[in-house]
XYZ file of C-alpha atoms in Angstrom:
672
model
C -10.875 -31.515 45.339
C -9.176 -35.299 44.098
C -9.602 -37.503 40.955
C -7.185 -40.817 40.369
C -4.917 -38.812 42.914
C -4.479 -36.091 40.517
C -5.218 -32.863 43.058
C -7.077 -30.109 40.848
C -4.677 -27.151 41.129
C -7.514 -23.597 42.472
C -5.957 -21.279 39.891
C -3.499 -18.498 40.798
C -4.033 -14.848 40.629
C -1.463 -15.490 38.381
C -2.881 -17.788 35.925
C -4.418 -14.459 33.950
C -4.308 -15.984 29.972
C -7.096 -16.731 28.162
C -5.985 -20.221 27.193
C -6.572 -20.847 31.337
C -10.010 -20.537 30.895
C -10.036 -23.613 28.599
C -8.117 -25.939 30.576
C -8.280 -27.256 34.643
C -4.144 -27.298 36.005
C -3.697 -30.428 38.163
C -1.159 -32.240 39.082
C 0.079 -35.443 40.352
C 2.978 -36.197 42.272
C 5.914 -33.709 41.801
C 4.521 -33.181 37.983
C 1.836 -30.392 37.008
C -0.749 -31.090 34.163
C -2.837 -28.754 31.637
C -5.935 -30.922 30.729
C -7.947 -29.466 27.880
C -11.642 -29.655 28.675
C -13.088 -30.222 25.224
C -10.838 -33.155 24.629
C -9.519 -34.194 28.648
C -6.053 -34.328 26.127
C -2.614 -33.477 29.084
C -0.322 -31.789 28.186
C 2.855 -30.241 29.792
C 1.175 -27.231 32.710
C 3.882 -26.020 34.538
C 4.979 -22.503 35.090
C 8.123 -22.471 33.525
C 6.455 -24.801 29.987
C 5.006 -20.819 29.219
C 1.464 -21.381 27.346
C 1.913 -20.938 24.349
C 1.836 -24.812 23.446
C -2.042 -24.586 25.461
C -2.694 -21.968 22.736
C -1.855 -24.281 19.668
C -3.506 -27.091 20.701
C -6.459 -25.091 21.673
C -6.519 -23.624 18.274
C -6.853 -26.861 16.668
C -8.543 -28.684 19.302
C -11.992 -26.256 18.297
C -11.195 -25.349 14.609
C -11.679 -29.150 15.286
C -15.200 -29.040 16.905
C -16.299 -25.791 14.993
C -15.717 -23.639 17.709
C -15.530 -19.105 16.088
C -11.795 -19.074 17.592
C -12.091 -15.361 16.749
C -12.549 -14.007 20.305
C -9.048 -15.544 21.775
C -7.059 -14.087 18.615
C -7.965 -11.253 19.480
C -7.229 -11.856 23.193
C -4.279 -13.017 22.554
C -3.117 -9.960 20.427
C -4.863 -7.375 23.397
C -2.117 -9.508 25.680
C 1.234 -8.593 23.526
C -0.267 -4.413 23.326
C -3.550 -4.519 25.855
C -4.155 -1.985 23.012
C -7.025 -3.160 21.167
C -8.255 -0.874 18.180
C -10.933 -2.477 15.763
C -12.723 1.072 13.579
C -13.975 3.742 15.375
C -13.297 1.883 19.623
C -10.591 1.779 21.567
C -9.099 0.385 24.607
C -8.132 2.018 27.347
C -4.184 1.873 27.675
C -4.298 1.221 31.478
C -6.985 -2.232 31.231
C -6.291 -4.769 33.421
C -5.252 -8.129 32.000
C -7.880 -9.449 35.474
C -10.271 -8.212 32.877
C -10.649 -8.932 29.769
C -13.394 -10.691 28.702
C -13.719 -14.464 28.905
C -14.074 -15.806 24.554
C -17.616 -16.809 23.678
C -18.121 -19.791 21.953
C -20.049 -20.132 18.680
C -20.386 -23.657 17.213
C -21.306 -23.242 13.489
C -24.922 -25.614 12.823
C -24.277 -26.058 9.268
C -27.919 -25.960 9.409
C -28.181 -22.010 10.050
C -28.935 -20.082 7.434
C -25.854 -18.467 5.671
C -26.948 -14.541 6.066
C -27.791 -15.171 9.674
C -26.562 -12.600 11.661
C -24.484 -14.402 14.685
C -25.183 -13.141 18.132
C -23.229 -14.492 21.005
C -22.669 -12.169 24.103
C -20.580 -9.472 22.780
C -19.147 -11.550 19.610
C -20.676 -11.259 15.540
C -20.062 -12.369 12.871
C -22.609 -11.395 8.827
C -22.080 -13.682 6.154
C -23.932 -10.221 3.972
C -21.720 -7.712 5.328
C -18.827 -10.341 4.386
C -19.352 -11.151 1.495
C -19.766 -6.740 0.401
C -16.278 -6.642 2.111
C -14.069 -9.642 0.139
C -16.373 -7.515 -3.032
C -14.565 -4.047 -2.083
C -11.909 -5.735 -1.495
C -11.501 -7.017 -4.430
C -12.874 -3.322 -6.045
C -10.472 -1.039 -4.019
C -7.065 -3.035 -4.946
C -7.290 -3.950 -9.037
C -7.721 -7.760 -7.823
C -8.734 -10.620 -10.186
C -12.350 -11.928 -9.242
C -10.715 -15.077 -10.067
C -8.982 -15.168 -6.740
C -11.842 -16.012 -4.798
C -11.570 -19.331 -7.326
C -7.491 -19.754 -5.924
C -7.157 -22.768 -3.326
C -4.578 -20.784 -1.824
C -7.484 -17.887 -0.409
C -10.266 -20.769 -0.051
C -7.682 -22.600 2.517
C -7.198 -19.051 4.290
C -10.453 -17.689 4.255
C -11.501 -21.313 5.854
C -8.659 -21.249 8.087
C -9.082 -17.205 9.482
C -13.498 -17.253 9.729
C -14.929 -21.005 9.604
C -18.336 -20.091 9.131
C -17.618 -17.437 6.128
C -19.299 -19.434 3.216
C -16.766 -18.396 -0.355
C -18.787 -17.366 -2.650
C -17.686 -18.231 -6.088
C -16.796 -16.331 -9.018
C -20.095 -14.743 -10.590
C -21.831 -14.187 -6.775
C -18.592 -11.510 -6.820
C -19.220 -9.720 -10.058
C -22.420 -9.208 -8.584
C -21.848 -7.686 -5.295
C -19.626 -5.878 -7.367
C -21.918 -4.550 -9.068
C -24.173 -4.199 -6.449
C -21.237 -1.355 -4.534
C -21.638 -0.232 -7.829
C -24.907 0.802 -7.968
C -25.033 2.425 -4.209
C -21.585 4.103 -5.035
C -22.842 6.167 -8.498
C -25.194 7.497 -6.784
C -24.243 8.776 -3.583
C -22.008 10.738 -6.691
C -24.227 11.498 -8.222
C -26.239 13.428 -5.275
C -23.008 14.908 -4.493
C -22.489 16.773 -8.161
C -25.961 17.745 -8.231
C -26.011 19.640 -5.390
C -22.158 21.214 -6.451
C -22.559 25.133 -6.177
C -19.836 25.586 -9.041
C -19.408 23.685 -11.893
C -18.076 20.729 -13.191
C -15.473 19.907 -16.745
C -14.700 17.043 -18.023
C -11.728 15.442 -19.187
C -11.487 12.441 -22.023
C -8.794 10.006 -22.474
C -8.089 7.242 -24.400
C -7.143 3.915 -23.236
C -5.935 1.031 -25.284
C -5.820 -3.242 -24.127
C -3.937 -5.847 -24.696
C -6.695 -7.051 -26.831
C -7.018 -3.984 -28.899
C -9.739 -2.731 -27.769
C -10.294 1.111 -27.742
C -11.799 3.105 -24.565
C -12.967 5.785 -23.331
C -12.665 7.270 -19.264
C -14.191 10.345 -18.311
C -13.622 11.719 -15.130
C -15.065 14.852 -13.997
C -12.915 18.182 -12.156
C -14.089 20.452 -10.064
C -13.156 22.737 -7.048
C -15.584 21.702 -4.073
C -18.076 23.519 -2.073
C -14.513 22.690 0.288
C -12.745 25.196 -1.935
C -10.271 21.566 -2.790
C -9.845 20.114 -6.556
C -11.455 17.507 -6.790
C -11.815 14.182 -8.903
C -14.292 11.525 -10.042
C -14.056 9.669 -13.167
C -17.486 9.036 -14.050
C -17.647 6.466 -17.192
C -15.250 3.027 -18.329
C -17.063 3.160 -21.888
C -15.518 0.438 -24.430
C -15.862 1.806 -28.004
C -16.808 -0.294 -30.982
C -13.515 -1.191 -33.392
C -14.535 1.631 -36.221
C -15.732 3.412 -33.639
C -15.557 7.118 -35.117
C -15.886 10.798 -34.870
C -19.388 10.759 -34.353
C -19.471 7.847 -31.793
C -17.143 9.464 -29.842
C -18.712 12.408 -29.515
C -22.158 10.748 -28.168
C -20.333 8.250 -25.581
C -19.234 12.125 -23.929
C -23.137 13.493 -24.738
C -24.482 10.310 -22.526
C -22.867 10.284 -20.346
C -23.161 14.452 -19.749
C -27.264 13.482 -19.758
C -26.452 9.932 -17.728
C -25.113 12.307 -15.152
C -27.858 15.080 -15.545
C -23.790 17.961 -15.700
C -25.098 19.293 -19.304
C -26.327 22.030 -17.594
C -23.079 22.477 -15.262
C -20.692 21.731 -18.002
C -17.492 24.384 -18.295
C -14.442 22.912 -20.065
C -14.047 19.669 -21.669
C -10.839 18.584 -22.199
C -9.299 15.738 -24.392
C -6.330 14.229 -24.658
C -5.335 13.901 -28.079
C -4.440 17.361 -28.740
C -4.838 16.936 -33.111
C -8.205 15.041 -32.119
C -11.459 16.190 -34.626
C -12.837 19.898 -33.680
C -15.974 18.437 -34.742
C -16.481 16.358 -31.598
C -16.411 19.895 -29.827
C -18.286 21.196 -32.056
C -20.665 18.571 -31.374
C -20.585 18.533 -27.741
C -21.454 21.682 -28.356
C -24.305 22.029 -30.297
C -26.279 19.880 -27.678
C -25.253 22.012 -24.379
C -25.691 25.796 -26.266
C -28.208 27.113 -24.815
C -27.498 26.510 -20.951
C -23.608 27.154 -21.580
C -21.520 30.020 -21.142
C -17.338 30.483 -22.928
C -15.273 33.316 -24.238
C -15.250 33.894 -27.626
C -15.419 30.977 -29.874
C -15.022 28.722 -26.984
C -12.091 28.837 -26.547
C -12.084 27.603 -22.644
C -14.717 25.026 -23.257
C -11.970 23.198 -25.964
C -8.985 22.155 -23.419
C -6.474 19.992 -24.339
C -4.371 18.525 -22.605
C -0.181 19.892 -22.621
C 1.422 16.627 -21.636
C -0.536 15.096 -24.370
C 1.678 17.690 -27.173
C 4.182 18.074 -24.958
C 5.275 14.631 -25.704
C 3.807 15.077 -29.160
C 6.271 17.204 -29.072
C 8.589 14.658 -28.056
C 8.415 11.917 -29.881
C 9.502 14.143 -32.999
C 11.899 14.955 -31.652
C 13.027 11.215 -30.659
C 11.807 9.873 -34.655
C 14.339 12.542 -35.503
C 16.755 10.940 -33.713
C 16.420 8.027 -33.985
C 19.097 6.716 -36.046
C 21.677 8.337 -33.612
C 19.924 6.262 -30.263
C 19.892 3.621 -32.261
C 24.048 3.471 -32.671
C 23.999 5.478 -29.083
C 21.682 2.164 -26.968
C 24.298 -0.212 -29.411
C 27.640 1.071 -28.634
C 26.165 1.035 -24.262
C 25.263 -3.011 -25.150
C 28.749 -3.720 -26.566
C 30.858 -1.737 -23.988
C 28.775 -3.650 -21.032
C 28.209 -7.349 -23.110
C 31.507 -8.558 -20.819
C 33.571 -7.240 -18.050
C 36.668 -7.438 -19.877
C 35.230 -4.734 -22.712
C 34.470 -2.825 -18.898
C 37.590 -2.394 -17.937
C 38.602 -0.891 -21.033
C 35.851 1.840 -20.929
C 37.090 2.963 -18.119
C 40.447 2.549 -18.531
C 39.033 5.395 -21.183
C 37.769 7.366 -19.556
C 40.834 7.549 -17.190
C 42.807 8.399 -20.409
C 40.847 11.521 -21.095
C 40.216 13.210 -18.671
C 36.259 12.685 -18.300
C 35.648 13.038 -14.198
C 31.564 12.032 -14.288
C 30.690 9.174 -11.996
C 27.431 7.664 -13.629
C 27.218 5.031 -14.875
C 26.496 3.966 -18.521
C 22.266 3.426 -18.600
C 19.727 1.094 -21.599
C 17.257 3.020 -22.514
C 14.213 1.445 -21.896
C 12.275 2.136 -25.460
C 8.759 2.815 -23.949
C 9.567 4.967 -21.734
C 11.800 8.165 -22.848
C 12.265 10.259 -19.983
C 14.800 6.338 -19.670
C 16.346 7.812 -23.421
C 16.643 10.962 -22.454
C 19.023 9.349 -19.457
C 21.197 6.796 -21.953
C 21.945 9.608 -24.146
C 22.919 12.717 -21.419
C 25.594 9.600 -20.173
C 26.338 8.545 -22.976
C 26.987 11.990 -24.161
C 29.728 12.698 -21.102
C 31.547 9.195 -21.932
C 31.279 10.561 -25.856
C 35.147 11.145 -26.170
C 35.853 7.531 -24.235
C 32.824 5.845 -26.857
C 35.339 7.223 -29.830
C 38.746 5.561 -28.359
C 37.142 2.232 -27.531
C 39.086 -0.498 -29.885
C 36.374 -2.762 -31.623
C 33.988 -1.093 -31.183
C 31.505 -2.271 -34.676
C 32.215 1.061 -37.313
C 28.632 0.779 -37.728
C 27.807 2.168 -34.508
C 30.352 5.184 -34.824
C 28.845 9.022 -34.503
C 30.158 11.203 -36.487
C 30.979 15.002 -34.678
C 27.604 15.881 -36.286
C 26.043 13.329 -35.110
C 26.215 14.002 -31.837
C 25.989 17.381 -31.970
C 22.606 16.173 -32.183
C 22.514 14.067 -29.794
C 22.993 17.019 -27.038
C 21.213 20.108 -28.416
C 17.860 16.812 -28.791
C 18.669 15.905 -25.051
C 18.711 19.513 -23.962
C 15.276 19.688 -25.511
C 14.226 16.502 -23.525
C 15.396 17.539 -19.918
C 12.842 20.835 -20.363
C 10.387 18.933 -21.283
C 11.126 16.589 -18.524
C 11.421 19.041 -16.173
C 8.103 20.964 -16.759
C 6.523 17.619 -17.336
C 7.213 17.062 -13.803
C 5.634 20.022 -12.874
C 2.921 18.750 -14.101
C 2.199 15.618 -12.994
C 4.227 15.505 -9.688
C 2.342 18.428 -8.362
C -0.818 17.431 -5.595
C -3.489 20.721 -6.802
C -2.981 20.517 -10.350
C -5.119 24.050 -11.004
C -5.644 25.167 -13.798
C -2.578 28.589 -12.900
C 0.376 26.386 -12.522
C 0.660 26.054 -16.478
C 0.516 29.362 -18.137
C 4.147 29.987 -17.388
C 5.484 26.923 -18.242
C 3.679 26.250 -21.613
C 4.618 30.134 -22.450
C 8.178 29.104 -21.626
C 8.134 25.977 -23.756
C 6.797 28.966 -26.482
C 9.733 30.979 -26.327
C 12.590 28.319 -26.275
C 10.512 27.153 -29.803
C 11.304 30.282 -31.058
C 14.557 30.646 -30.096
C 15.009 26.562 -31.557
C 13.840 27.458 -34.768
C 17.165 30.071 -34.723
C 19.638 27.190 -34.805
C 22.634 27.466 -37.962
C 21.290 23.697 -37.952
C 19.978 23.203 -40.863
C 19.262 19.217 -39.565
C 18.067 21.447 -35.938
C 15.980 24.663 -37.600
C 13.704 22.307 -39.834
C 13.302 20.018 -36.854
C 12.095 22.544 -34.255
C 9.914 24.368 -36.887
C 8.264 21.058 -37.075
C 8.003 20.724 -32.929
C 6.476 24.122 -32.849
C 4.171 23.807 -35.382
C 2.525 21.454 -33.797
C 3.088 23.178 -30.458
C 1.292 26.218 -32.705
C -1.419 24.025 -32.697
C -2.073 23.178 -29.591
C -1.971 27.074 -28.003
C -4.398 28.257 -30.554
C -6.546 26.491 -29.170
C -5.518 26.975 -25.267
C -3.731 29.604 -24.899
C -6.475 31.857 -24.058
C -7.891 30.013 -20.888
C -4.193 29.432 -19.756
C -4.131 33.116 -19.703
C -7.304 33.673 -17.626
C -5.724 30.967 -15.219
C -3.083 33.092 -14.809
C -4.119 36.169 -14.109
C -6.561 34.178 -11.752
C -4.109 34.180 -9.589
C -3.351 37.083 -7.258
C -0.066 36.698 -7.404
C -0.067 37.163 -11.046
C -2.855 38.778 -12.234
C -2.662 40.565 -15.407
C 0.892 41.266 -15.599
C 2.395 37.746 -16.006
C 0.689 37.866 -19.518
C 1.897 40.868 -20.480
C 5.911 39.605 -19.218
C 5.186 36.759 -21.867
C 3.791 37.726 -24.769
C 6.157 40.998 -24.811
C 8.722 38.085 -25.188
C 6.538 36.112 -27.328
C 4.766 38.643 -29.672
C 7.500 41.085 -29.937
C 5.320 44.240 -31.627
C 2.545 43.074 -31.596
C 1.761 42.164 -27.776
C -0.341 45.127 -27.377
C -2.359 43.064 -29.205
C -2.653 40.465 -27.667
C -2.869 41.383 -24.338
C -5.936 43.319 -25.028
C -7.458 39.968 -26.438
C -6.689 38.203 -23.314
C -8.419 40.981 -21.389
C -11.005 40.905 -23.926
C -11.704 37.506 -23.242
C -11.667 37.796 -19.976
C -14.365 40.626 -19.735
C -16.916 38.728 -21.202
C -16.549 35.462 -19.161
C -16.942 37.937 -15.932
C -19.648 39.980 -17.562
C -20.999 36.146 -17.767
C -20.963 35.461 -14.578
C -22.702 38.451 -13.590
C -25.828 38.755 -15.305
C -26.503 35.231 -13.601
C -25.860 37.157 -9.964
C -27.722 40.425 -11.294
C -30.894 37.569 -12.346
C -30.054 35.807 -8.499
C -30.665 39.565 -6.698
C -34.031 40.080 -8.432
C -35.009 36.647 -6.547
C -34.609 34.194 -9.495
C -34.619 30.747 -9.509
C -31.966 30.211 -11.810
C -28.920 28.872 -10.129
C -25.320 29.587 -10.368
C -24.582 26.114 -11.587
C -26.658 26.530 -14.781
C -25.869 29.766 -16.286
C -25.384 31.332 -18.419
C -28.804 32.050 -17.879
C -31.299 31.502 -21.319
C -34.655 29.801 -21.273
C -35.570 26.160 -22.916
C -38.188 27.356 -24.418
C -37.141 28.427 -28.556
C -39.922 30.618 -28.962
C -38.967 32.947 -26.162
C -38.065 36.619 -27.920
C -36.318 38.541 -25.004
C -33.645 35.761 -24.319
C -31.387 38.314 -25.182
C -32.872 41.309 -22.908
C -30.890 39.700 -19.150
C -28.012 40.792 -21.494
C -29.209 44.279 -22.508
C -30.514 44.873 -19.093
C -27.147 43.351 -17.456
C -25.588 46.343 -20.012
C -27.403 49.220 -19.696
C -27.169 49.353 -15.777
C -24.009 48.729 -15.685
C -24.347 47.367 -12.400
C -21.098 49.052 -10.458
C -20.670 46.603 -7.595
C -20.029 43.947 -10.999
C -17.868 46.483 -12.691
C -16.089 46.637 -9.511
C -15.333 43.465 -9.268
C -13.413 42.167 -10.890
C -11.396 45.894 -11.478
C -11.167 46.137 -7.762
C -9.171 42.467 -7.919
C -7.067 43.741 -11.093
C -5.880 46.779 -9.869
C -4.804 46.025 -6.436
C -1.481 45.207 -6.011
C -0.171 41.327 -6.872
C 0.104 40.022 -3.284
C 4.085 38.087 -2.740
C 4.649 34.994 -4.573
C 6.312 32.312 -1.744
C 5.898 28.760 -2.313
C 3.718 27.535 -0.034
C 0.605 29.077 -1.846
C -2.588 27.459 -1.341
C -4.962 30.064 -4.520
C -8.175 28.241 -3.038
C -7.778 28.830 0.047
C -6.556 32.473 -1.051
C -9.980 32.758 -3.012
C -12.338 30.547 0.133
C -11.148 33.545 1.651
C -11.558 36.400 -0.360
C -14.724 34.995 -1.417
C -16.415 38.286 0.444
C -14.145 40.850 -1.092
C -14.914 38.950 -4.742
C -18.168 36.956 -4.641
C -18.188 37.470 -8.888
C -15.042 36.598 -9.441
C -14.805 34.496 -6.868
C -16.774 31.880 -8.112
C -15.033 32.572 -11.673
C -11.841 31.545 -10.420
C -13.671 28.362 -8.156
C -14.771 27.163 -11.731
C -11.744 28.491 -14.582
C -9.133 26.588 -12.091
C -10.836 23.335 -11.278
C -9.782 22.891 -15.045
C -7.376 20.236 -16.278
C -5.155 21.583 -18.371
C -3.240 18.207 -18.459
C -5.176 14.868 -18.082
C -1.548 12.993 -17.794
C -0.953 11.150 -14.604
C 1.983 10.563 -13.140
C 2.613 6.448 -13.809
C 2.149 7.425 -17.495
C 4.005 10.806 -18.258
C 6.702 9.360 -20.096
C 5.324 6.271 -21.858
C 5.207 6.501 -24.960
C 1.615 4.533 -25.583
C -0.868 5.624 -23.879
C -3.065 4.260 -20.404
C -3.788 0.477 -21.293
C -6.370 -1.567 -19.146
C -4.869 -4.359 -16.700
C -4.526 -7.127 -17.930
C -7.077 -8.918 -15.548
C -9.990 -6.505 -16.508
C -10.091 -7.175 -20.553
C -12.065 -10.699 -19.999
C -14.514 -8.722 -18.619
C -18.011 -8.016 -19.583
C -17.638 -4.177 -20.966
C -20.809 -3.097 -17.258
C -17.621 -4.743 -15.806
C -15.475 -3.333 -16.161
C -16.569 0.276 -15.696
C -18.199 -0.234 -12.023
C -14.943 -1.872 -10.957
C -12.937 1.431 -12.763
C -15.271 3.481 -11.436
C -15.876 1.777 -7.902
C -12.305 1.561 -7.600
C -11.679 5.297 -7.409
C -14.495 6.185 -5.507
C -13.258 4.723 -2.974
C -9.481 5.028 -2.840
C -10.851 8.190 -2.729
C -12.560 7.711 0.782
C -10.389 6.027 2.140
C -7.524 8.514 1.399
C -10.085 10.651 3.279
C -8.379 10.669 7.589
C -12.602 11.404 8.435
C -14.870 8.359 9.679
C -16.397 6.788 6.827
C -19.883 6.658 7.149
C -20.053 3.971 4.566
C -21.207 0.330 6.407
C -18.802 -1.461 3.729
C -16.290 0.115 6.546
C -16.771 -1.294 9.431
C -14.910 -4.193 11.209
C -16.790 -7.652 11.202
C -16.103 -8.556 14.659
C -16.619 -6.362 17.402
C -16.480 -7.100 20.496
C -17.111 -4.848 23.780
C -15.601 -4.226 27.159
């Protein structure tokens, strides 16, 4: 047809871009125009002009009239790669461009309810779901709640989706609490159904505002035989908190989550923590607990924290020497001319090192180690430096001290790296590393240098306190590694204890049998039809008037169940499994559960015990974990909700399988 001498051209088949659904192509004389059907604006419509300018106009035009442009954006992406995947909905790569849906235009009416779901043909928008998705994003990535008040964020969201009503800070906080409540119930239900037992790790945090916090995390081996951990509580402590208050907080956590009867071990990050804290926890759950003699398996202290504490003793003893070396390195790096003179000294003294001098970050002691290690290699060059402040010069004796203690630090760095970098830190990996430290400390104490021997004695005294609490649990975990069994204990104890090694080995053997017998009793009761679940061993009535509390143990010992006895003995008598770097101990026990039905249940609980609680990012930090400054102003309840839920959502996001949570669904879905 013709309009004012302008001929409307029927779109040829090659005009496949979705923008032509919003433009009429007309020809006037020798010129072609694209006329917008919404505002009648004319733009170039020749084939050489492309469609980018048309799409840009269309985006501005549609937004001006509050139209939904999401499908136009989706179509643009489809045109680029021929495939659109949103959540679990995918499109065939071979889908022809002609089959693309004509975009539906959604007009926004201001009077429409905010919580109304917009369903128009193939698109929909849900304000409520978007609000929860925003809160979930803030939780997952640790963004500040106040980001919703930022002008840049508001502009971005409005341009992305004009229908979304940006909610205020207070509403986002309520949404976060809502998500926390739902996710907490999921975790609670999961823990209540868990067949194995739970270990509780307790870690102290601080904040820039000098407040103290305690983070409690559950560690366990799941029914799929995979090591799991979840933060249960993050509690702000009163500034004048005492050990009584801390033990009360831990007990309240156990009661709130209803896991007191499932508790197997409590791991504290500070090895010097008052023993009364653990004793109070034991008293609270003593009627429903099993533990090794003297409760040693229940009371565990973080291995990485004790090593860090020992390192701090060494750093303090060498403080003056470290300050001199730090000052010398700073002097060399202060100007290009001094660095040139230093390089001349390096060449003259025949030093072949290619390392660069580095200054340390005092709050990260592994950086101090690197500074010392490099400086020692350039020792002779430092001594030849002209114009060096005499106060920075080191004596030969100080250089020897620095060299020896740097060797100590190297050992601790290697071991802490083993602990913190292991993606599946089951309890069996700690015993050989800790025993190696023990042997080295014994050797260092024999140094003829009084300064070094005195320092080593101080370090060993601190280590002995840790060893007395945790050696039995460390050894039991190592025995449950089929590559080692009792042989590893015999190997290390002979080096540590010498002539008294046999007595110490017997103590470990007796502790192992005592724990195994407890599991055997529970198994016997279940075989007899008792309703007592395995996870609540040992069996003991909650009725204080029960006069037969010891009968179950007596019955087991006098009956001498051959099955229960042979389970442990069979495991120890069989040859050790060949050592290899790809060995998965949890998978080994999962496969061998039919062969060792009782021992495998014990192994699952023991191997899930957190022998160290330090994270990789804070492994060498001289201070503890510090709360993010953006969370400090929040209420304790909100802090706990954000930290706990972030941990739970991260675990879900790491799972490659499809999530059952409706929060993970897309905001927009297009159907074929």
